[in-house]
mmCIF file of C-alpha atoms in Angstrom:
data_model
loop_
_atom_site.group_PDB
_atom_site.id
_atom_site.type_symbol
_atom_site.label_atom_id
_atom_site.label_comp_id
_atom_site.label_asym_id
_atom_site.label_seq_id
_atom_site.Cartn_x
_atom_site.Cartn_y
_atom_site.Cartn_z
ATOM 1 C CA MET A 1 68.781 76.771 268.744
ATOM 2 C CA ARG A 2 66.764 75.601 265.763
ATOM 3 C CA ASN A 3 66.536 72.014 264.760
ATOM 4 C CA TYR A 4 66.955 72.053 260.982
ATOM 5 C CA SER A 5 66.029 68.405 260.581
ATOM 6 C CA GLU A 6 62.381 69.227 261.411
ATOM 7 C CA ARG A 7 62.148 71.835 258.669
ATOM 8 C CA SER A 8 60.859 70.688 255.309
ATOM 9 C CA PHE A 9 63.680 71.480 252.911
ATOM 10 C CA ASN A 10 64.026 70.229 249.376
ATOM 11 C CA LYS A 11 67.348 70.401 247.587
ATOM 12 C CA GLU A 12 65.825 70.710 244.135
ATOM 13 C CA ARG A 13 64.540 74.105 243.147
ATOM 14 C CA GLY A 14 60.809 74.350 242.605
ATOM 15 C CA GLN A 15 59.896 71.312 244.688
ATOM 16 C CA ILE A 16 56.977 71.547 247.090
ATOM 17 C CA SER A 17 56.757 69.353 250.172
ATOM 18 C CA GLN A 18 53.508 67.916 251.508
ATOM 19 C CA ASN A 19 53.189 70.501 254.280
ATOM 20 C CA GLU A 20 53.386 73.534 251.999
ATOM 21 C CA PRO A 21 50.435 75.112 250.155
ATOM 22 C CA LYS A 22 50.099 74.372 246.451
ATOM 23 C CA PRO A 23 50.576 77.084 243.814
ATOM 24 C CA LEU A 24 47.447 78.455 242.153
ATOM 25 C CA PRO A 25 48.239 79.426 238.546
ATOM 26 C CA LEU A 26 45.489 80.413 236.108
ATOM 27 C CA GLY A 27 46.233 78.176 233.147
ATOM 28 C CA GLU A 28 49.915 78.892 232.475
ATOM 29 C CA LYS A 29 49.722 82.418 233.881
ATOM 30 C CA CYS A 30 50.755 83.559 237.333
ATOM 31 C CA ASN A 31 47.973 84.411 239.780
ATOM 32 C CA TYR A 32 48.016 87.053 242.519
ATOM 33 C CA LEU A 33 45.994 84.695 244.754
ATOM 34 C CA CYS A 34 48.848 82.174 244.758
ATOM 35 C CA PRO A 35 50.419 81.786 248.224
ATOM 36 C CA TYR A 36 53.899 82.310 246.733
ATOM 37 C CA PHE A 37 53.140 85.503 244.769
ATOM 38 C CA ARG A 38 54.625 88.614 246.384
ATOM 39 C CA CYS A 39 54.877 92.316 245.669
ATOM 40 C CA ASN A 40 58.276 93.885 246.314
ATOM 41 C CA LYS A 41 56.613 97.188 247.212
ATOM 42 C CA ARG A 42 54.247 95.401 249.637
ATOM 43 C CA ALA A 43 51.403 97.091 247.829
ATOM 44 C CA LEU A 44 49.264 94.037 247.047
ATOM 45 C CA MET A 45 45.926 94.012 248.816
ATOM 46 C CA ILE A 46 43.310 91.314 248.204
ATOM 47 C CA GLN A 47 39.764 92.699 248.191
ATOM 48 C CA THR A 48 36.482 90.826 248.086
ATOM 49 C CA LYS A 49 34.036 92.250 245.562
ATOM 50 C CA TYR A 50 30.453 91.183 245.014
ATOM 51 C CA VAL A 51 28.746 90.797 241.646
ATOM 52 C CA LYS A 52 25.067 89.806 241.738
ATOM 53 C CA GLY A 53 25.519 88.553 245.280
ATOM 54 C CA SER A 54 28.417 86.211 244.590
ATOM 55 C CA PRO A 55 31.819 87.150 246.028
ATOM 56 C CA TYR A 56 35.119 87.046 244.161
ATOM 57 C CA LYS A 57 38.611 88.164 245.121
ATOM 58 C CA VAL A 58 40.486 90.922 243.332
ATOM 59 C CA GLY A 59 44.123 91.944 243.749
ATOM 60 C CA PHE A 60 44.493 95.680 244.279
ATOM 61 C CA CYS A 61 47.776 97.592 244.036
ATOM 62 C CA ARG A 62 47.882 100.325 246.657
ATOM 63 C CA TRP A 63 50.965 101.860 245.078
ATOM 64 C CA VAL A 64 49.335 102.486 241.690
ATOM 65 C CA GLY A 65 45.729 102.610 242.882
ATOM 66 C CA ASP A 66 44.423 100.070 240.371
ATOM 67 C CA THR A 67 44.020 96.308 239.967
ATOM 68 C CA CYS A 68 47.152 94.173 240.128
ATOM 69 C CA ILE A 69 48.675 93.198 236.775
ATOM 70 C CA THR A 70 50.384 90.187 238.371
ATOM 71 C CA GLY A 71 53.626 89.036 236.689
ATOM 72 C CA GLU A 72 53.741 91.923 234.235
ATOM 73 C CA CYS A 73 54.611 94.295 237.094
ATOM 74 C CA GLN A 74 58.317 94.942 237.626
ATOM 75 C CA TYR A 75 57.902 94.531 241.401
ATOM 76 C CA ALA A 76 56.206 91.122 241.273
ATOM 77 C CA TYR A 77 58.131 88.020 242.273
ATOM 78 C CA CYS A 78 57.556 84.427 243.333
ATOM 79 C CA GLU A 79 58.926 82.996 246.570
ATOM 80 C CA LYS A 80 59.596 79.696 244.791
ATOM 81 C CA ARG A 81 61.261 81.498 241.854
ATOM 82 C CA ALA A 82 58.647 80.100 239.496
ATOM 83 C CA LEU A 83 57.666 83.356 237.785
ATOM 84 C CA LEU A 84 58.868 83.108 234.181
ATOM 85 C CA PRO A 85 59.000 85.884 231.572
ATOM 86 C CA GLY A 86 55.665 86.628 229.979
ATOM 87 C CA ASN A 87 53.765 86.225 233.272
ATOM 88 C CA ARG A 88 54.023 82.422 233.110
ATOM 89 C CA CYS A 89 54.242 80.070 236.095
ATOM 90 C CA ALA A 90 56.914 77.364 236.045
ATOM 91 C CA PHE A 91 54.640 75.031 237.992
ATOM 92 C CA ALA A 92 51.978 75.205 235.279
ATOM 93 C CA VAL A 93 54.173 74.996 232.183
ATOM 94 C CA ASN A 94 54.163 71.483 230.776
ATOM 95 C CA LYS A 95 57.496 69.783 230.521
ATOM 96 C CA ARG A 96 58.124 69.290 226.822
ATOM 97 C CA THR A 97 59.859 66.210 225.536
ATOM 98 C CA ASP A 98 62.857 66.738 223.307
ATOM 99 C CA GLY A 99 61.847 64.066 220.778
ATOM 100 C CA ASP A 100 58.579 65.747 219.842
ATOM 101 C CA ASP A 101 60.278 69.104 219.353
ATOM 102 C CA MET A 102 62.937 67.631 217.086
ATOM 103 C CA GLU A 103 60.326 65.945 214.880
ATOM 104 C CA LYS A 104 58.381 69.195 214.519
ATOM 105 C CA GLU A 105 61.534 71.127 213.630
ATOM 106 C CA LEU A 106 62.502 68.572 211.001
ATOM 107 C CA LYS A 107 59.059 68.687 209.394
ATOM 108 C CA GLU A 108 59.046 72.475 209.410
ATOM 109 C CA SER A 109 62.548 72.651 207.905
ATOM 110 C CA ASP A 110 61.561 70.210 205.111
ATOM 111 C CA GLU A 111 58.469 72.278 204.305
ATOM 112 C CA TYR A 112 60.575 75.443 204.372
ATOM 113 C CA GLU A 113 63.138 73.975 201.958
ATOM 114 C CA ASP A 114 60.390 72.912 199.543
ATOM 115 C CA LYS A 115 58.867 76.388 199.580
ATOM 116 C CA VAL A 116 62.259 78.014 198.972
ATOM 117 C CA LYS A 117 62.943 75.668 196.036
ATOM 118 C CA ASP A 118 59.566 76.506 194.502
ATOM 119 C CA ILE A 119 60.154 80.247 194.803
ATOM 120 C CA ILE A 120 63.675 80.064 193.351
ATOM 121 C CA SER A 121 62.541 77.855 190.471
ATOM 122 C CA LYS A 122 59.805 80.373 189.619
ATOM 123 C CA LYS A 123 62.329 83.224 189.618
ATOM 124 C CA LEU A 124 64.924 81.376 187.551
ATOM 125 C CA GLY A 125 62.483 79.468 185.443
ATOM 126 C CA LYS A 126 62.003 75.723 185.309
ATOM 127 C CA LYS A 127 65.186 75.246 183.268
ATOM 128 C CA ASP A 128 67.602 75.743 186.192
ATOM 129 C CA LEU A 129 65.770 73.467 188.656
ATOM 130 C CA ASP A 130 68.609 70.916 188.573
ATOM 131 C CA LEU A 131 71.050 73.421 190.080
ATOM 132 C CA ILE A 132 69.033 73.776 193.261
#
């Protein structure tokens, strides 16, 4: 019988405990070297290639016979469910604050309204500017 109290389990989705490996995104993009990246076809193979004597790791898809395209592949998934559309990693995406977004939208909408007023006034002529 298993003792579930010993297992590291977090109730919140996307949380990583101290005992687990950390995700390895490349910028905001998903990485095939991440410990949570998986291929549903089990076709991912990590190869070590050498360029001018220095080694680097390359993901190779045995199913297609070419390099892995990571999150763009339909069979790619993340064990932590952190793979977002557009090959982005949820662990790497910055949490945006709502206040900054609202200010940007307000500024953009004001600029948009001014541009629309200018275009309409040019079409109608300067005489009907009061109607706008």
